[in-house]
Coordinates of C-alpha atoms and ligand atoms in Angstrom, one line a residue:
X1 CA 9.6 6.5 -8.3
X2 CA 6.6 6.9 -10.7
X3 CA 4.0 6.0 -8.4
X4 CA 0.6 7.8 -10.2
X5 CA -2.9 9.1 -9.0
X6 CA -5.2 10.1 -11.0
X7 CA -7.9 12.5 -11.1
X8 CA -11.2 11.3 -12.7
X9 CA -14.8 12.9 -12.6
X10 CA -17.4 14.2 -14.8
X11 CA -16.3 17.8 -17.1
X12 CA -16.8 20.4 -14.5
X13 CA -16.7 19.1 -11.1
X14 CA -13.7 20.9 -10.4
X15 CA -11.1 18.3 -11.2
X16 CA -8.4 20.9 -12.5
X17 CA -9.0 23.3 -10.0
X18 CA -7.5 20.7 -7.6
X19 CA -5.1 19.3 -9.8
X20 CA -3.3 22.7 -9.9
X21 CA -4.4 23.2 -6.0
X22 CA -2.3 20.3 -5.7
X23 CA 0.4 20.7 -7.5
X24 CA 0.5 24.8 -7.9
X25 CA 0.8 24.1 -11.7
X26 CA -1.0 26.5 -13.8
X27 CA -3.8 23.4 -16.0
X28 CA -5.9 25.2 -17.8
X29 CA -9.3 25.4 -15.4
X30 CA -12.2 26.6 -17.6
X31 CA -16.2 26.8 -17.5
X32 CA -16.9 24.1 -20.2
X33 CA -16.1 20.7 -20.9
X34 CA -12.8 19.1 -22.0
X35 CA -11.1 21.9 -20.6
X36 CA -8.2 19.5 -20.0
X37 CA -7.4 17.8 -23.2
X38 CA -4.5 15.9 -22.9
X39 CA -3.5 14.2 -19.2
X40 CA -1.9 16.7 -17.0
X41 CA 0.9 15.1 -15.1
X42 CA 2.5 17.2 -11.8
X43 CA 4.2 16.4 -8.9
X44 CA 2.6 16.9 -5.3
X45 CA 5.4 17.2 -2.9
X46 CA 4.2 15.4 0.0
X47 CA 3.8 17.4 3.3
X48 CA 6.1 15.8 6.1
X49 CA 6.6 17.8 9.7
X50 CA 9.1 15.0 10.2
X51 CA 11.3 15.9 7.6
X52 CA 11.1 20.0 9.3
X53 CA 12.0 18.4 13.0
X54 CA 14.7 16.1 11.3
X55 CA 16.2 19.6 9.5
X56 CA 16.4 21.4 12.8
X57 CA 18.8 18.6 14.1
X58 CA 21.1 18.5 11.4
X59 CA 20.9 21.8 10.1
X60 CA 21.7 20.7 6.5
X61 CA 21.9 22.8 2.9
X62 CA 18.5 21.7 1.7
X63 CA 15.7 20.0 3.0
X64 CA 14.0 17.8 -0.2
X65 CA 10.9 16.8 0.6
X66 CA 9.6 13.4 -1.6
X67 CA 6.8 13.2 -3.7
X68 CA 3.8 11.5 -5.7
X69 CA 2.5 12.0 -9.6
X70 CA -0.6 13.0 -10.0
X71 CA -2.2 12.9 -13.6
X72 CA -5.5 15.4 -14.6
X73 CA -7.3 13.1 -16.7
X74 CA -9.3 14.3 -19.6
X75 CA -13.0 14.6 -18.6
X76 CA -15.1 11.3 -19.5
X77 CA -18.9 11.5 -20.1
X78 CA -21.5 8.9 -20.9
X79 CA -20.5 6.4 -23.7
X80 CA -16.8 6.9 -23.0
X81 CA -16.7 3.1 -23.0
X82 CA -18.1 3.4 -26.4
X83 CA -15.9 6.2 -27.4
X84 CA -18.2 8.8 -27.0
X85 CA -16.0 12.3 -26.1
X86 CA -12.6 11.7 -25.2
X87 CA -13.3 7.9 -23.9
X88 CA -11.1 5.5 -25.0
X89 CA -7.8 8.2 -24.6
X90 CA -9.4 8.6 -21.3
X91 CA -9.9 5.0 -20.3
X92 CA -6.1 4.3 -21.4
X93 CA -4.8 7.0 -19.5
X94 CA -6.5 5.2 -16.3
X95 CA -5.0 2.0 -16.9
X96 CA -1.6 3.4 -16.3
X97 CA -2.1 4.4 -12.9
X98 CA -2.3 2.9 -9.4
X99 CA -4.8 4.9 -7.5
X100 CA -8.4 6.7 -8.4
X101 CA -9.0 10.1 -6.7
X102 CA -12.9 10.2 -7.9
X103 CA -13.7 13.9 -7.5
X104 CA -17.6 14.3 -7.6
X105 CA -19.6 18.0 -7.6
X106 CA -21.0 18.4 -4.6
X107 CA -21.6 22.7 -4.6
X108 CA -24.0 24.8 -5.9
X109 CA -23.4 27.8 -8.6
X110 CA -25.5 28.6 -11.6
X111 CA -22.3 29.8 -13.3
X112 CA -21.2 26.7 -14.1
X113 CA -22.6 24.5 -15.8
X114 CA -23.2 21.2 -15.3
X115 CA -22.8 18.5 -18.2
X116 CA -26.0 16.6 -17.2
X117 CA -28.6 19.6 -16.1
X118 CA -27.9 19.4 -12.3
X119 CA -26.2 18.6 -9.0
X120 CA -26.1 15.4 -8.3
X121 CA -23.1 13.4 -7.2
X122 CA -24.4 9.9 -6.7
X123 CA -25.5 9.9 -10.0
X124 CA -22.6 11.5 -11.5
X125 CA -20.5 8.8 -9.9
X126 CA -22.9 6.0 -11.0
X127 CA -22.0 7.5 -14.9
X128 CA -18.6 6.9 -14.4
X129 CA -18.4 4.0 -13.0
X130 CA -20.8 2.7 -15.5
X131 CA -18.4 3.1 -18.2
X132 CA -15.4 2.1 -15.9
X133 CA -17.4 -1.5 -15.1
X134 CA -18.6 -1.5 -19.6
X135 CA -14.6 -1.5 -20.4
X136 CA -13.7 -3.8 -17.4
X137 CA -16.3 -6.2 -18.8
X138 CA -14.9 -6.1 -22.1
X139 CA -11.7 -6.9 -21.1
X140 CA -12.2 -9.9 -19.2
X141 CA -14.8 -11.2 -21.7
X142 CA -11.8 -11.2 -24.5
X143 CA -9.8 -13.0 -21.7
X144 CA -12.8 -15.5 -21.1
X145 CA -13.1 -15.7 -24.8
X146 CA -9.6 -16.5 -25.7
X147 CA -9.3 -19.4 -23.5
X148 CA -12.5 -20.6 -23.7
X149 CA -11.8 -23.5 -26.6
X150 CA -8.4 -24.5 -24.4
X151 CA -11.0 -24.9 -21.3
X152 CA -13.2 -26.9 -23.0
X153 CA -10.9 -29.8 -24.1
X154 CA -10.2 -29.6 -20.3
X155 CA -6.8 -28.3 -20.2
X156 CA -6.8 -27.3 -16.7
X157 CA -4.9 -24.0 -15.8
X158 CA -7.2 -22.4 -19.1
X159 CA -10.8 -23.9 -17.0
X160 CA -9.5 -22.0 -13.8
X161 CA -8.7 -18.8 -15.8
X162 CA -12.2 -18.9 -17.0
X163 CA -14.5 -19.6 -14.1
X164 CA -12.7 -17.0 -12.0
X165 CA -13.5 -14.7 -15.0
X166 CA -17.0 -15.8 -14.4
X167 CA -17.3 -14.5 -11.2
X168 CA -15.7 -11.2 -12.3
X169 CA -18.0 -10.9 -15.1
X170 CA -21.3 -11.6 -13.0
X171 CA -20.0 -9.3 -10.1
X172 CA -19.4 -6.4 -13.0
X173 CA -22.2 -7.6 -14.9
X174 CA -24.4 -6.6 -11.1
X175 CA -23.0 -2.9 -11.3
X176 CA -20.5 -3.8 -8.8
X177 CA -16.7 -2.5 -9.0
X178 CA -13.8 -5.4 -9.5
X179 CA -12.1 -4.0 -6.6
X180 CA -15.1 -5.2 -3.9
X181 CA -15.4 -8.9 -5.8
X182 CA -14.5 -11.9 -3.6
X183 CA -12.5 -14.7 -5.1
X184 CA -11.4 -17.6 -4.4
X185 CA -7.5 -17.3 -3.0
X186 CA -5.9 -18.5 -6.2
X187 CA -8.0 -15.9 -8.2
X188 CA -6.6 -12.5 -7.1
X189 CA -3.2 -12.8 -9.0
X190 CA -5.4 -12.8 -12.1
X191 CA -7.2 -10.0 -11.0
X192 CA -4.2 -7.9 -10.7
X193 CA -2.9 -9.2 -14.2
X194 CA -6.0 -8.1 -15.7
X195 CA -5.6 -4.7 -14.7
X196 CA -9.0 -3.8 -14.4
X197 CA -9.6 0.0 -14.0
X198 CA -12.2 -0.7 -11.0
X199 CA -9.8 -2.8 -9.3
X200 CA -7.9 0.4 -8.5
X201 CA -7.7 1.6 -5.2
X202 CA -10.1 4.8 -5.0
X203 CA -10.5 8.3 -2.8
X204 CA -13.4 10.2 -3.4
X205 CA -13.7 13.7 -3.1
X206 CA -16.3 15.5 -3.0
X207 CA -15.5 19.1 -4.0
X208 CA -18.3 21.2 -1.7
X209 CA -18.5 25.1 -1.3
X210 CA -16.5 27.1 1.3
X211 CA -19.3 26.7 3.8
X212 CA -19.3 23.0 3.9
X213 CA -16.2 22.2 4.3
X214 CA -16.2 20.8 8.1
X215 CA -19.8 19.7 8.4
X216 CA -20.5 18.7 4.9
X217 CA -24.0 19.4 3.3
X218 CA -27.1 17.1 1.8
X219 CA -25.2 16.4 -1.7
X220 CA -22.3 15.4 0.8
X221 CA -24.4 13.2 2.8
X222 CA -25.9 11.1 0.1
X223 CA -23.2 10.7 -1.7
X224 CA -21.6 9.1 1.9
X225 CA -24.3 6.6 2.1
X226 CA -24.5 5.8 -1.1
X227 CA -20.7 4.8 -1.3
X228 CA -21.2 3.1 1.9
X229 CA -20.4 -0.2 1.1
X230 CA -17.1 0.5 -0.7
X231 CA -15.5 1.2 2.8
X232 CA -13.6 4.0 0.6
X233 CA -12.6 7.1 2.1
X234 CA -14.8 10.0 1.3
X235 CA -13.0 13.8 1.6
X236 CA -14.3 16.8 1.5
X237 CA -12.9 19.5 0.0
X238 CA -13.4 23.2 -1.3
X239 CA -11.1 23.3 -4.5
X240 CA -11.8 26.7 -5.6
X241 CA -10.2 27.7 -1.8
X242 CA -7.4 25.0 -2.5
X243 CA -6.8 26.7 -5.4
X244 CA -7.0 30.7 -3.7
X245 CA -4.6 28.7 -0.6
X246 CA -2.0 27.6 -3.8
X247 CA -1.9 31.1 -5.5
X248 CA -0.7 32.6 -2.7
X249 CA 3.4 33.3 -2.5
X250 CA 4.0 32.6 1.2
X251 CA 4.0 30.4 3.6
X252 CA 3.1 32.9 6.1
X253 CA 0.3 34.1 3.9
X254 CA -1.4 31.2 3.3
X255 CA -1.6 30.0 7.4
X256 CA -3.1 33.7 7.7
X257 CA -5.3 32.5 4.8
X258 CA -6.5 29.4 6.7
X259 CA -6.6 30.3 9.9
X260 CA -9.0 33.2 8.6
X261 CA -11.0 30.2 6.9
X262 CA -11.8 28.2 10.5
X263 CA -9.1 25.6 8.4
X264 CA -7.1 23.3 10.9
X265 CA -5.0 22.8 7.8
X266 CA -5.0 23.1 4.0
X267 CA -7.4 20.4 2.6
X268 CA -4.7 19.4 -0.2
X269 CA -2.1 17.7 2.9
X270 CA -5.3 15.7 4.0
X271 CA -6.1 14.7 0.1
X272 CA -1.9 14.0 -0.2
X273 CA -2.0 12.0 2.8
X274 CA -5.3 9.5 2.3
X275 CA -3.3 9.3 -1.4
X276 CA 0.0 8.4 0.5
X277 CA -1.9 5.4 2.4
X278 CA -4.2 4.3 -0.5
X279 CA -0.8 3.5 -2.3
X280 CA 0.4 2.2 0.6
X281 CA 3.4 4.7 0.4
X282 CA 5.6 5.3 3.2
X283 CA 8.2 7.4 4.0
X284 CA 12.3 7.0 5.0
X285 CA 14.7 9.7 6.0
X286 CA 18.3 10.5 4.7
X287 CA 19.9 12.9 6.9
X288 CA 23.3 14.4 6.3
X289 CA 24.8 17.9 6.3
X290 CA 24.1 18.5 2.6
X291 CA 20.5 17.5 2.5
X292 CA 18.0 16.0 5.1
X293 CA 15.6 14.0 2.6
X294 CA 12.5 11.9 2.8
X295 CA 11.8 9.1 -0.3
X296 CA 8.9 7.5 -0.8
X297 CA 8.5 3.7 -1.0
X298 CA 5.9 1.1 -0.5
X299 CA 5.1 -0.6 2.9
X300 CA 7.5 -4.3 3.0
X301 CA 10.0 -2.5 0.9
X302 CA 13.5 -4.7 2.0
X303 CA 16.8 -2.6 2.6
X304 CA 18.1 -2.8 -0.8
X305 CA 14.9 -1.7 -2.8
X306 CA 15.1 1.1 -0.6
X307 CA 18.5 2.1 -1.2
X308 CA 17.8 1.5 -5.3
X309 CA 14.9 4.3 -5.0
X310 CA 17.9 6.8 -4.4
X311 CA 20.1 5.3 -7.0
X312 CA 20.2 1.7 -8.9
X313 CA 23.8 1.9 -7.7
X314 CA 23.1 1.5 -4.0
X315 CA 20.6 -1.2 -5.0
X316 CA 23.1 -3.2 -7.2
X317 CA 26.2 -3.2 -4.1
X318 CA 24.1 -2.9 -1.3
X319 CA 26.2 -4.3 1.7
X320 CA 24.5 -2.7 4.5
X321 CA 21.9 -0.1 6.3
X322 CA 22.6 2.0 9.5
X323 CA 19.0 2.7 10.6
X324 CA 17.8 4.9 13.1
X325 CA 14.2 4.8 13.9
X326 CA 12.8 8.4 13.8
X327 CA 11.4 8.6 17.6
X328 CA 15.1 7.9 18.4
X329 CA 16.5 9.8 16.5
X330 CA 14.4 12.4 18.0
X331 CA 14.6 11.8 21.3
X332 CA 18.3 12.0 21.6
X333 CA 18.9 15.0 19.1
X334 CA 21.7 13.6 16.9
X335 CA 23.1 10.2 15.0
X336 CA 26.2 10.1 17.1
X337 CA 23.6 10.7 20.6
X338 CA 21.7 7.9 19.0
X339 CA 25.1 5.7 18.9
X340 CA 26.2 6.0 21.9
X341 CA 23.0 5.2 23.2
X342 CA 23.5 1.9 21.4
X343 CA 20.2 2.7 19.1
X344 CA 21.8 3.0 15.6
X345 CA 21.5 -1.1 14.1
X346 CA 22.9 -2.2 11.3
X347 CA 20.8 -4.3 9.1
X348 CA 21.1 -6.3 6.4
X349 CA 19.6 -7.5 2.8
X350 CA 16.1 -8.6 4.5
X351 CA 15.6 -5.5 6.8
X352 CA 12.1 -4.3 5.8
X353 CA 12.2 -0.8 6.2
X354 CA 10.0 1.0 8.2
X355 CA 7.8 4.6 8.0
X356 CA 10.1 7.5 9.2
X357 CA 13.7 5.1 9.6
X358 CA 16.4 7.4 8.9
X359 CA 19.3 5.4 6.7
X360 CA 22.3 5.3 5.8
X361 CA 23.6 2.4 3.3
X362 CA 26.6 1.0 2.7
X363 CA 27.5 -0.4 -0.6
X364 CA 30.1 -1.3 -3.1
X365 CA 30.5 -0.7 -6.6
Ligands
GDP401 P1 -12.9 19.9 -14.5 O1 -13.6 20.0 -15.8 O2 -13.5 18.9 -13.6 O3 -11.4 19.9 -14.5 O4 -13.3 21.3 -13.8 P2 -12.5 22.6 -13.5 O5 -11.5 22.5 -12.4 O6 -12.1 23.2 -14.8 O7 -13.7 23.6 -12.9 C1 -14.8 23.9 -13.7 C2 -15.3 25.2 -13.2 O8 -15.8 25.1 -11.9 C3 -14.3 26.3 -13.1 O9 -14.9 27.5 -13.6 C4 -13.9 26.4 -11.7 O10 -13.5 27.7 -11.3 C5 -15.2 26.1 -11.0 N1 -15.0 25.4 -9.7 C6 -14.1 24.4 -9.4 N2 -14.2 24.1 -8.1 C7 -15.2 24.9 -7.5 C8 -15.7 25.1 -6.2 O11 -15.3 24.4 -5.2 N3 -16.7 26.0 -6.1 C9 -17.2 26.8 -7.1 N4 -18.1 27.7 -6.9 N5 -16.6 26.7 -8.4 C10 -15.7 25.8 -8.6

């Protein structure tokens, strides 16, 4: 359905390494900057055990699991706003896509080198959001700008436009991100319309070495308090063992592989997951004899939306859904159990469907 993360960090902090970690595509991962040139896009199949219990029931021909798009973006330094490196192709790539995974350096190795001298996350993070906040500025300075006259000779909707801009600007103007400004109610619709690149929902990650992956380490733990006030989730991850966990052909192999690693599980499901509920994705199940299925759609999606993510058909003639909650479903082992227990309902246009329902629609076309 096109929903898009993006990666976005300094040149070397290990950005590729997890995009292919992710995604088991083969970007090009190299020791010096701009190693990924133009935005990588891959899919990340989303980890489910739902969709595995749901399979066991019904047995089916395949099992489809649903999935997210995750986009490498080329590496930004300081003066991207201004154009400096790859900045403005790198800027534009951001505005298309609805959630930020911010991956910051947070190991040690003298092999690689580091595009500003050392270590240091909270500063790397400050460079990037520097230029994030410079464009976001600039773009709602040309909206202030453009209405400005029409405000003036008091023409009201055009005065609104601009002092909510106002506060935007001074909240940018203080360093601050558009996503933690507060508004008055009527001024969040032209937040969203402005499309501000720090009004995106964002999941840091801080890539650390092997050793720190449970307990975290001193970059780790000033980079914590110094994102404090965000109230964004902060994950840490080793991507160079994401990426050894990916190249491995099994699944066997790699639970060997993590197990051996003190891993409760690979750090990729728990990035895939904080993504899944920053989007505010859930999940519904199809489950038939050909395929058991799980698609992706976002929390108060109504029947029909949900039906149109499978085809614009079912969308277009919906009549109906059958739904099956998936507790149900899995406490009595089989639709027609769940029937004759009188827990299969049948729902209608404004049934908002909820995580894990398994459906069936109806429709006519
Ligand atoms: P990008 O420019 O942010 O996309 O960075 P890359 O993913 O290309 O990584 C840059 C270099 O750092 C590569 O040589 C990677 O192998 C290495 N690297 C990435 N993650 C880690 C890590 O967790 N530990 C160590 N030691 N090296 C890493």
């Amino acid at each position: 359905m096109g929903l898009q993360c993006g990666i976005v960090g300094l040149p070397n902090v290990g950005k590729s390494t997890l995009f292919n970690a992710l995604t088991s595509a083969k970007a090009l991962a190299a020791n010096y900057p701009f190693a990924t040139k133009e935005p990588n896009v891959g899919v990340i199949t989303v980890p489910d055990p739902r969709l595995d219990k749901l399979a066991e029931f019904v047995n089916p021909q395949r099992i489809l699991p649903t999935n997210v798009d995750i986009v490498d973006i080329a590496g930004l330094i300081k003066g991207a706003s201004k154009g400096e490196g790859l900045g403005n192709q790198f800027l534009g790539n951001i505005r298309e896509v609805d959630a930020i995974l911010h991956v910051v350096r947070c190991f040690d190795d003298d092999n690689i080198v580091h595009v500003d001298g050392n270590v240091d996350p909270v500063r790397d993070k400050e460079i990037i959001d520097t230029e994030l906040i410079f464009k976001d500025l600039e773009t709602v300075e040309k909206r202030v700008d453009k209405l400005r006259k029409a405000a003036k000779s008091g023409e009201k909707e055009a005065k609104r436009i601009v002092e909510i801009g106002k506060i935007i600007q001074e909240h940018l103007e203080n360093g601050k991100p558009a996503r933690s400004v507060s508004l008055p109610e009527d001024g969040y619709a032209l937040l969203k319309e402005m499309m501000l690149l720090t009004a995106k929902p964002i999941l840091y990650v801080c890539n650390v070495d092997m050793d720190s992956v449970e307990s975290g380490n001193e970059y780790t733990e000033r980079f914590k308090a110094a994102v404090a006030d965000e109230k964004a989730e902060v994950l840490l991850i080793s991507a160079a063992i994401e990426a050894d966990i990916a190249e491995l052909d099994t699944k066997e192999e790699r639970d060997e592989f993590i197990a051996e690693m003190g891993l409760p599980e690979p750090g990729v499901n728990r990035v895939i997951r904080s993504a899944y509920s920053l989007l505010k994705l859930i999940t519904y199940f199809t489950a038939g004899e050909k395929e058991v299925r799980a698609w992706t759609i976002i929390e108060g999606t109504k029947a029909p939306g949900a039906a149109g993510v499978i085809h614009t058909d079912f969308e277009k003639g919906f009549i109906r859904a059958e739904v099956i909650g998936y507790d149900d479903y899995v406490e009595y082992g089989s639709e027609q159990a769940v029937k004759e227990a009188g827990k299969l309902s049948v729902e209608g246009k404004e049934y908002v469907v909820n995580d894990g329902d398994v459906m069936h629609f109806r429709f006519n076309v």
